Each structure stands twice: as C-alpha cells, then as structure tokens.
C-alpha cells in the first residue's frame, strides 16, 4: 500500500450529532465524538480500495484537537491522508473543516486485519 491515499467524508451538523445529544457537552454544536468518527471514516475509506479481499481496517489510536465549534446546519468535512505504512500499521493525518476553516486536526492509527479472524475474537 502506498502513502498519499486520501479521502474526504462529509456530514451535516444535526440534532443527532451535537454535543448535547451525544453526551459530550451541553451545547448544540458538532460533538467532538462525531468529529472523531468522521475522521475515522475518512481514514477507513481512504485505504479500503487498496486492501486485500477479506480485509478491513480497525482504529487503534486517535490523537486530535477540536478547536472551533460548528453549528446546526453546517457541513463538516474530514480529510484523512495516509502518511506512513509499517506492515499492518497505517498512520494518517486527519483534518476537519467547516465553511469557515479548520475545526480540528490530528493523527490516527489503523491496523489492517482479516475480517473473519478479527471477529472470531468476540
């Protein structure tokens, strides 16, 4: 797998993904856990087409800052870029933006796993 793979995931700030609803705060702004999920989704989708059949990726580490709020109705996008490949370990840079600019950024690590073997551990 080559570094440089990217993907951008988008979401709209809705009552279902604000801090007050998800329990991470008491304001009606895009929740940090929702931003984190959007970042993970972008990373997963960036490499999905390059994976061997029967494989997927799972998140292992997420180090992010959430520096600015986004309100109801705003569109938020998260872009992940594959920066490093070390065997099964994939390291991404992640950045989230709304119409006014960057709202969060950081680093995300995922591992390539065999779907069946991974699920057999349940």
GROMACS .gro file of N, CA and C in nm:
model
  366
    1UNK      N    1   0.085  -0.117   0.000
    1UNK     CA    2   0.000   0.000   0.000
    1UNK      C    3   0.090   0.124   0.000
    2UNK      N    4   0.053   0.222  -0.079
    2UNK     CA    5   0.133   0.343  -0.095
    2UNK      C    6   0.083   0.456  -0.005
    3UNK      N    7   0.174   0.536   0.046
    3UNK     CA    8   0.134   0.655   0.120
    3UNK      C    9   0.071   0.754   0.023
    4UNK      N   10   0.002   0.852   0.077
    4UNK     CA   11  -0.060   0.955  -0.005
    4UNK      C   12  -0.207   0.931  -0.035
    5UNK      N   13  -0.259   0.812  -0.005
    5UNK     CA   14  -0.402   0.786  -0.028
    5UNK      C   15  -0.484   0.881   0.059
    6UNK      N   16  -0.590   0.939   0.003
    6UNK     CA   17  -0.673   1.033   0.077
    6UNK      C   18  -0.820   1.005   0.053
    7UNK      N   19  -0.901   1.054   0.146
    7UNK     CA   20  -1.046   1.050   0.129
    7UNK      C   21  -1.103   1.161   0.217
    8UNK      N   22  -1.214   1.219   0.171
    8UNK     CA   23  -1.285   1.320   0.249
    8UNK      C   24  -1.428   1.273   0.274
    9UNK      N   25  -1.464   1.265   0.402
    9UNK     CA   26  -1.600   1.230   0.443
    9UNK      C   27  -1.671   1.357   0.487
   10UNK      N   28  -1.803   1.364   0.460
   10UNK     CA   29  -1.880   1.483   0.493
   10UNK      C   30  -2.002   1.447   0.579
   11UNK      N   31  -2.043   1.541   0.661
   11UNK     CA   32  -2.163   1.526   0.741
   11UNK      C   33  -2.220   1.665   0.767
   12UNK      N   34  -2.347   1.669   0.800
   12UNK     CA   35  -2.414   1.794   0.836
   12UNK      C   36  -2.439   1.792   0.986
   13UNK      N   37  -2.418   1.904   1.051
   13UNK     CA   38  -2.446   1.913   1.194
   13UNK      C   39  -2.598   1.907   1.212
   14UNK      N   40  -2.642   1.802   1.282
   14UNK     CA   41  -2.784   1.775   1.306
   14UNK      C   42  -2.806   1.755   1.456
   15UNK      N   43  -2.931   1.759   1.500
   15UNK     CA   44  -2.957   1.734   1.642
   15UNK      C   45  -2.898   1.602   1.692
   16UNK      N   46  -2.885   1.503   1.604
   16UNK     CA   47  -2.834   1.371   1.644
   16UNK      C   48  -2.684   1.370   1.671
   17UNK      N   49  -2.608   1.466   1.616
   17UNK     CA   50  -2.462   1.461   1.634
   17UNK      C   51  -2.405   1.583   1.706
   18UNK      N   52  -2.489   1.650   1.783
   18UNK     CA   53  -2.439   1.763   1.863
   18UNK      C   54  -2.400   1.714   2.003
   19UNK      N   55  -2.315   1.792   2.068
   19UNK     CA   56  -2.261   1.755   2.199
   19UNK      C   57  -2.372   1.729   2.301
   20UNK      N   58  -2.476   1.810   2.299
   20UNK     CA   59  -2.585   1.794   2.396
   20UNK      C   60  -2.652   1.658   2.382
   21UNK      N   61  -2.668   1.609   2.260
   21UNK     CA   62  -2.735   1.481   2.236
   21UNK      C   63  -2.645   1.363   2.266
   22UNK      N   64  -2.519   1.368   2.224
   22UNK     CA   65  -2.430   1.253   2.242
   22UNK      C   66  -2.371   1.247   2.382
   23UNK      N   67  -2.389   1.352   2.461
   23UNK     CA   68  -2.346   1.349   2.600
   23UNK      C   69  -2.203   1.396   2.624
   24UNK      N   70  -2.142   1.458   2.525
   24UNK     CA   71  -2.004   1.506   2.544
   24UNK      C   72  -1.999   1.652   2.586
   25UNK      N   73  -2.113   1.713   2.598
   25UNK     CA   74  -2.124   1.854   2.639
   25UNK      C   75  -2.270   1.890   2.651
   26UNK      N   76  -2.298   2.019   2.672
   26UNK     CA   77  -2.439   2.059   2.686
   26UNK      C   78  -2.479   2.167   2.587
   27UNK      N   79  -2.401   2.179   2.478
   27UNK     CA   80  -2.433   2.277   2.375
   27UNK      C   81  -2.475   2.208   2.245
   28UNK      N   82  -2.549   2.281   2.164
   28UNK     CA   83  -2.591   2.227   2.034
   28UNK      C   84  -2.490   2.266   1.927
   29UNK      N   85  -2.371   2.207   1.939
   29UNK     CA   86  -2.261   2.224   1.843
   29UNK      C   87  -2.210   2.085   1.806
   30UNK      N   88  -2.142   2.075   1.692
   30UNK     CA   89  -2.090   1.947   1.646
   30UNK      C   90  -2.005   1.884   1.756
   31UNK      N   91  -2.041   1.763   1.794
   31UNK     CA   92  -1.975   1.695   1.905
   31UNK      C   93  -1.836   1.646   1.865
   32UNK      N   94  -1.744   1.654   1.960
   32UNK     CA   95  -1.610   1.601   1.936
   32UNK      C   96  -1.614   1.452   1.898
   33UNK      N   97  -1.696   1.369   1.964
   33UNK     CA   98  -1.702   1.229   1.921
   33UNK      C   99  -1.754   1.214   1.777
   34UNK      N  100  -1.841   1.303   1.732
   34UNK     CA  101  -1.889   1.298   1.594
   34UNK      C  102  -1.778   1.337   1.497
   35UNK      N  103  -1.697   1.436   1.535
   35UNK     CA  104  -1.584   1.474   1.452
   35UNK      C  105  -1.483   1.360   1.445
   36UNK      N  106  -1.458   1.295   1.557
   36UNK     CA  107  -1.365   1.182   1.560
   36UNK      C  108  -1.413   1.070   1.469
   37UNK      N  109  -1.542   1.040   1.475
   37UNK     CA  110  -1.598   0.934   1.390
   37UNK      C  111  -1.586   0.970   1.243
   38UNK      N  112  -1.607   1.097   1.209
   38UNK     CA  113  -1.594   1.140   1.070
   38UNK      C  114  -1.449   1.126   1.022
   39UNK      N  115  -1.355   1.158   1.108
   39UNK     CA  116  -1.213   1.141   1.075
   39UNK      C  117  -1.179   0.994   1.054
   40UNK      N  118  -1.227   0.909   1.143
   40UNK     CA  119  -1.201   0.765   1.129
   40UNK      C  120  -1.263   0.711   1.001
   41UNK      N  121  -1.383   0.757   0.969
   41UNK     CA  122  -1.449   0.713   0.847
   41UNK      C  123  -1.368   0.750   0.723
   42UNK      N  124  -1.313   0.871   0.722
   42UNK     CA  125  -1.232   0.914   0.608
   42UNK      C  126  -1.107   0.827   0.595
   43UNK      N  127  -1.044   0.795   0.705
   43UNK     CA  128  -0.924   0.711   0.701
   43UNK      C  129  -0.957   0.570   0.652
   44UNK      N  130  -1.064   0.513   0.706
   44UNK     CA  131  -1.107   0.380   0.664
   44UNK      C  132  -1.132   0.376   0.514
   45UNK      N  133  -1.204   0.476   0.465
   45UNK     CA  134  -1.241   0.479   0.323
   45UNK      C  135  -1.123   0.513   0.231
   46UNK      N  136  -1.022   0.584   0.283
   46UNK     CA  137  -0.905   0.618   0.202
   46UNK      C  138  -0.831   0.494   0.155
   47UNK      N  139  -0.825   0.392   0.240
   47UNK     CA  140  -0.746   0.273   0.206
   47UNK      C  141  -0.830   0.152   0.166
   48UNK      N  142  -0.960   0.158   0.185
   48UNK     CA  143  -1.046   0.041   0.158
   48UNK      C  144  -1.025  -0.018   0.019
   49UNK      N  145  -1.016   0.061  -0.088
   49UNK     CA  146  -0.999   0.002  -0.220
   49UNK      C  147  -0.864  -0.070  -0.240
   50UNK      N  148  -0.766  -0.039  -0.156
   50UNK     CA  149  -0.632  -0.098  -0.171
   50UNK      C  150  -0.611  -0.222  -0.085
   51UNK      N  151  -0.712  -0.262  -0.008
   51UNK     CA  152  -0.697  -0.376   0.083
   51UNK      C  153  -0.717  -0.509   0.010
   52UNK      N  154  -0.650  -0.613   0.059
   52UNK     CA  155  -0.674  -0.746   0.004
   52UNK      C  156  -0.818  -0.790   0.035
   53UNK      N  157  -0.870  -0.877  -0.048
   53UNK     CA  158  -1.005  -0.929  -0.025
   53UNK      C  159  -1.011  -0.996   0.112
   54UNK      N  160  -1.120  -0.971   0.183
   54UNK     CA  161  -1.140  -1.028   0.316
   54UNK      C  162  -1.078  -0.946   0.428
   55UNK      N  163  -1.014  -0.834   0.394
   55UNK     CA  164  -0.951  -0.749   0.495
   55UNK      C  165  -1.030  -0.622   0.517
   56UNK      N  166  -1.006  -0.561   0.630
   56UNK     CA  167  -1.059  -0.429   0.663
   56UNK      C  168  -0.957  -0.361   0.752
   57UNK      N  169  -0.988  -0.242   0.801
   57UNK     CA  170  -0.901  -0.176   0.898
   57UNK      C  171  -0.980  -0.146   1.023
   58UNK      N  172  -0.910  -0.144   1.134
   58UNK     CA  173  -0.971  -0.109   1.263
   58UNK      C  174  -0.890   0.003   1.326
   59UNK      N  175  -0.960   0.095   1.390
   59UNK     CA  176  -0.895   0.206   1.457
   59UNK      C  177  -0.827   0.162   1.585
   60UNK      N  178  -0.707   0.218   1.610
   60UNK     CA  179  -0.632   0.183   1.730
   60UNK      C  180  -0.591   0.304   1.813
   61UNK      N  181  -0.573   0.419   1.749
   61UNK     CA  182  -0.529   0.538   1.819
   61UNK      C  183  -0.582   0.661   1.746
   62UNK      N  184  -0.629   0.757   1.824
   62UNK     CA  185  -0.676   0.882   1.766
   62UNK      C  186  -0.632   0.995   1.859
   63UNK      N  187  -0.543   1.081   1.809
   63UNK     CA  188  -0.496   1.198   1.884
   63UNK      C  189  -0.541   1.321   1.807
   64UNK      N  190  -0.640   1.393   1.861
   64UNK     CA  191  -0.697   1.506   1.787
   64UNK      C  192  -0.721   1.625   1.878
   65UNK      N  193  -0.727   1.740   1.815
   65UNK     CA  194  -0.773   1.861   1.883
   65UNK      C  195  -0.901   1.905   1.813
   66UNK      N  196  -0.993   1.961   1.890
   66UNK     CA  197  -1.118   2.016   1.835
   66UNK      C  198  -1.117   2.162   1.879
   67UNK      N  199  -1.086   2.251   1.786
   67UNK     CA  200  -1.051   2.388   1.823
   67UNK      C  201  -1.158   2.494   1.798
   68UNK      N  202  -1.264   2.458   1.724
   68UNK     CA  203  -1.366   2.559   1.692
   68UNK      C  204  -1.500   2.491   1.674
   69UNK      N  205  -1.610   2.555   1.720
   69UNK     CA  206  -1.742   2.494   1.708
   69UNK      C  207  -1.802   2.508   1.568
   70UNK      N  208  -1.891   2.414   1.537
   70UNK     CA  209  -1.973   2.420   1.415
   70UNK      C  210  -2.117   2.403   1.458
   71UNK      N  211  -2.205   2.489   1.406
   71UNK     CA  212  -2.343   2.491   1.449
   71UNK      C  213  -2.436   2.409   1.362
   72UNK      N  214  -2.559   2.396   1.409
   72UNK     CA  215  -2.662   2.322   1.338
   72UNK      C  216  -2.673   2.369   1.194
   73UNK      N  217  -2.682   2.273   1.103
   73UNK     CA  218  -2.697   2.302   0.961
   73UNK      C  219  -2.567   2.316   0.885
   74UNK      N  220  -2.456   2.334   0.955
   74UNK     CA  221  -2.327   2.349   0.887
   74UNK      C  222  -2.280   2.214   0.833
   75UNK      N  223  -2.206   2.218   0.723
   75UNK     CA  224  -2.144   2.098   0.668
   75UNK      C  225  -2.002   2.090   0.722
   76UNK      N  226  -1.967   1.972   0.771
   76UNK     CA  227  -1.832   1.946   0.821
   76UNK      C  228  -1.772   1.837   0.733
   77UNK      N  229  -1.646   1.856   0.694
   77UNK     CA  230  -1.577   1.752   0.619
   77UNK      C  231  -1.447   1.718   0.689
   78UNK      N  232  -1.413   1.590   0.685
   78UNK     CA  233  -1.287   1.542   0.742
   78UNK      C  234  -1.208   1.475   0.632
   79UNK      N  235  -1.082   1.512   0.621
   79UNK     CA  236  -0.994   1.454   0.521
   79UNK      C  237  -0.884   1.376   0.593
   80UNK      N  238  -0.863   1.254   0.548
   80UNK     CA  239  -0.755   1.170   0.601
   80UNK      C  240  -0.655   1.146   0.489
   81UNK      N  241  -0.528   1.150   0.525
   81UNK     CA  242  -0.420   1.122   0.429
   81UNK      C  243  -0.328   1.018   0.491
   82UNK      N  244  -0.304   0.909   0.418
   82UNK     CA  245  -0.214   0.804   0.465
   82UNK      C  246  -0.071   0.855   0.460
   83UNK      N  247  -0.008   0.866   0.576
   83UNK     CA  248   0.127   0.922   0.586
   83UNK      C  249   0.235   0.816   0.599
   84UNK      N  250   0.202   0.702   0.662
   84UNK     CA  251   0.304   0.602   0.689
   84UNK      C  252   0.243   0.462   0.688
   85UNK      N  253   0.316   0.368   0.630
   85UNK     CA  254   0.276   0.227   0.630
   85UNK      C  255   0.390   0.149   0.693
   86UNK      N  256   0.358   0.076   0.801
   86UNK     CA  257   0.457  -0.007   0.871
   86UNK      C  258   0.395  -0.144   0.891
   87UNK      N  259   0.408  -0.230   0.790
   87UNK     CA  260   0.341  -0.360   0.795
   87UNK      C  261   0.191  -0.340   0.792
   88UNK      N  262   0.122  -0.390   0.895
   88UNK     CA  263  -0.023  -0.375   0.904
   88UNK      C  264  -0.066  -0.241   0.964
   89UNK      N  265   0.029  -0.166   1.020
   89UNK     CA  266   0.000  -0.038   1.087
   89UNK      C  267  -0.002   0.075   0.984
   90UNK      N  268  -0.112   0.150   0.985
   90UNK     CA  269  -0.132   0.262   0.893
   90UNK      C  270  -0.150   0.390   0.975
   91UNK      N  271  -0.071   0.492   0.946
   91UNK     CA  272  -0.080   0.618   1.019
   91UNK      C  273  -0.127   0.728   0.924
   92UNK      N  274  -0.229   0.801   0.969
   92UNK     CA  275  -0.294   0.904   0.889
   92UNK      C  276  -0.282   1.040   0.956
   93UNK      N  277  -0.276   1.145   0.875
   93UNK     CA  278  -0.304   1.280   0.925
   93UNK      C  279  -0.452   1.303   0.896
   94UNK      N  280  -0.520   1.370   0.989
   94UNK     CA  281  -0.663   1.397   0.973
   94UNK      C  282  -0.689   1.544   1.003
   95UNK      N  283  -0.776   1.604   0.920
   95UNK     CA  284  -0.813   1.745   0.937
   95UNK      C  285  -0.963   1.757   0.913
   96UNK      N  286  -1.033   1.829   1.002
   96UNK     CA  287  -1.176   1.855   0.985
   96UNK      C  288  -1.194   2.005   0.961
   97UNK      N  289  -1.289   2.035   0.870
   97UNK     CA  290  -1.316   2.174   0.833
   97UNK      C  291  -1.467   2.197   0.820
   98UNK      N  292  -1.506   2.322   0.842
   98UNK     CA  293  -1.639   2.365   0.801
   98UNK      C  294  -1.618   2.482   0.704
   99UNK      N  295  -1.722   2.554   0.672
   99UNK     CA  296  -1.711   2.661   0.572
   99UNK      C  297  -1.616   2.773   0.616
  100UNK      N  298  -1.591   2.784   0.745
  100UNK     CA  299  -1.504   2.891   0.795
  100UNK      C  300  -1.358   2.849   0.812
  101UNK      N  301  -1.330   2.720   0.793
  101UNK     CA  302  -1.191   2.676   0.805
  101UNK      C  303  -1.175   2.555   0.894
  102UNK      N  304  -1.053   2.532   0.938
  102UNK     CA  305  -1.018   2.415   1.019
  102UNK      C  306  -1.087   2.421   1.154
  103UNK      N  307  -1.148   2.308   1.193
  103UNK     CA  308  -1.210   2.298   1.326
  103UNK      C  309  -1.140   2.195   1.414
  104UNK      N  310  -1.058   2.109   1.352
  104UNK     CA  311  -0.987   2.008   1.429
  104UNK      C  312  -0.885   1.938   1.342
  105UNK      N  313  -0.786   1.876   1.408
  105UNK     CA  314  -0.684   1.804   1.333
  105UNK      C  315  -0.610   1.709   1.426
  106UNK      N  316  -0.533   1.618   1.365
  106UNK     CA  317  -0.456   1.527   1.447
  106UNK      C  318  -0.400   1.411   1.368
  107UNK      N  319  -0.382   1.299   1.441
  107UNK     CA  320  -0.321   1.178   1.386
  107UNK      C  321  -0.407   1.058   1.423
  108UNK      N  322  -0.416   0.964   1.331
  108UNK     CA  323  -0.499   0.845   1.351
  108UNK      C  324  -0.422   0.721   1.305
  109UNK      N  325  -0.424   0.617   1.386
  109UNK     CA  326  -0.359   0.490   1.351
  109UNK      C  327  -0.466   0.383   1.335
  110UNK      N  328  -0.455   0.308   1.226
  110UNK     CA  329  -0.543   0.195   1.199
  110UNK      C  330  -0.456   0.074   1.168
  111UNK      N  331  -0.512  -0.045   1.187
  111UNK     CA  332  -0.443  -0.169   1.152
  111UNK      C  333  -0.525  -0.246   1.051
  112UNK      N  334  -0.456  -0.306   0.955
  112UNK     CA  335  -0.520  -0.396   0.859
  112UNK      C  336  -0.541  -0.529   0.930
  113UNK      N  337  -0.665  -0.581   0.923
  113UNK     CA  338  -0.698  -0.710   0.985
  113UNK      C  339  -0.778  -0.795   0.888
  114UNK      N  340  -0.771  -0.924   0.908
  114UNK     CA  341  -0.858  -1.017   0.838
  114UNK      C  342  -0.993  -1.013   0.909
  115UNK      N  343  -1.100  -0.987   0.834
  115UNK     CA  344  -1.233  -0.972   0.894
  115UNK      C  345  -1.273  -1.092   0.979
  116UNK      N  346  -1.264  -1.212   0.921
  116UNK     CA  347  -1.310  -1.332   0.993
  116UNK      C  348  -1.225  -1.359   1.117
  117UNK      N  349  -1.095  -1.348   1.105
  117UNK     CA  350  -1.008  -1.373   1.219
  117UNK      C  351  -1.036  -1.272   1.330
  118UNK      N  352  -1.055  -1.147   1.293
  118UNK     CA  353  -1.083  -1.043   1.391
  118UNK      C  354  -1.214  -1.072   1.465
  119UNK      N  355  -1.319  -1.103   1.389
  119UNK     CA  356  -1.449  -1.129   1.451
  119UNK      C  357  -1.451  -1.258   1.534
  120UNK      N  358  -1.362  -1.350   1.505
  120UNK     CA  359  -1.358  -1.475   1.581
  120UNK      C  360  -1.312  -1.451   1.724
  121UNK      N  361  -1.256  -1.332   1.752
  121UNK     CA  362  -1.210  -1.299   1.887
  121UNK      C  363  -1.321  -1.251   1.978
  122UNK      N  364  -1.442  -1.235   1.924
  122UNK     CA  365  -1.555  -1.188   2.007
  122UNK      C  366  -1.598  -1.293   2.107
   0.00000   0.00000   0.00000
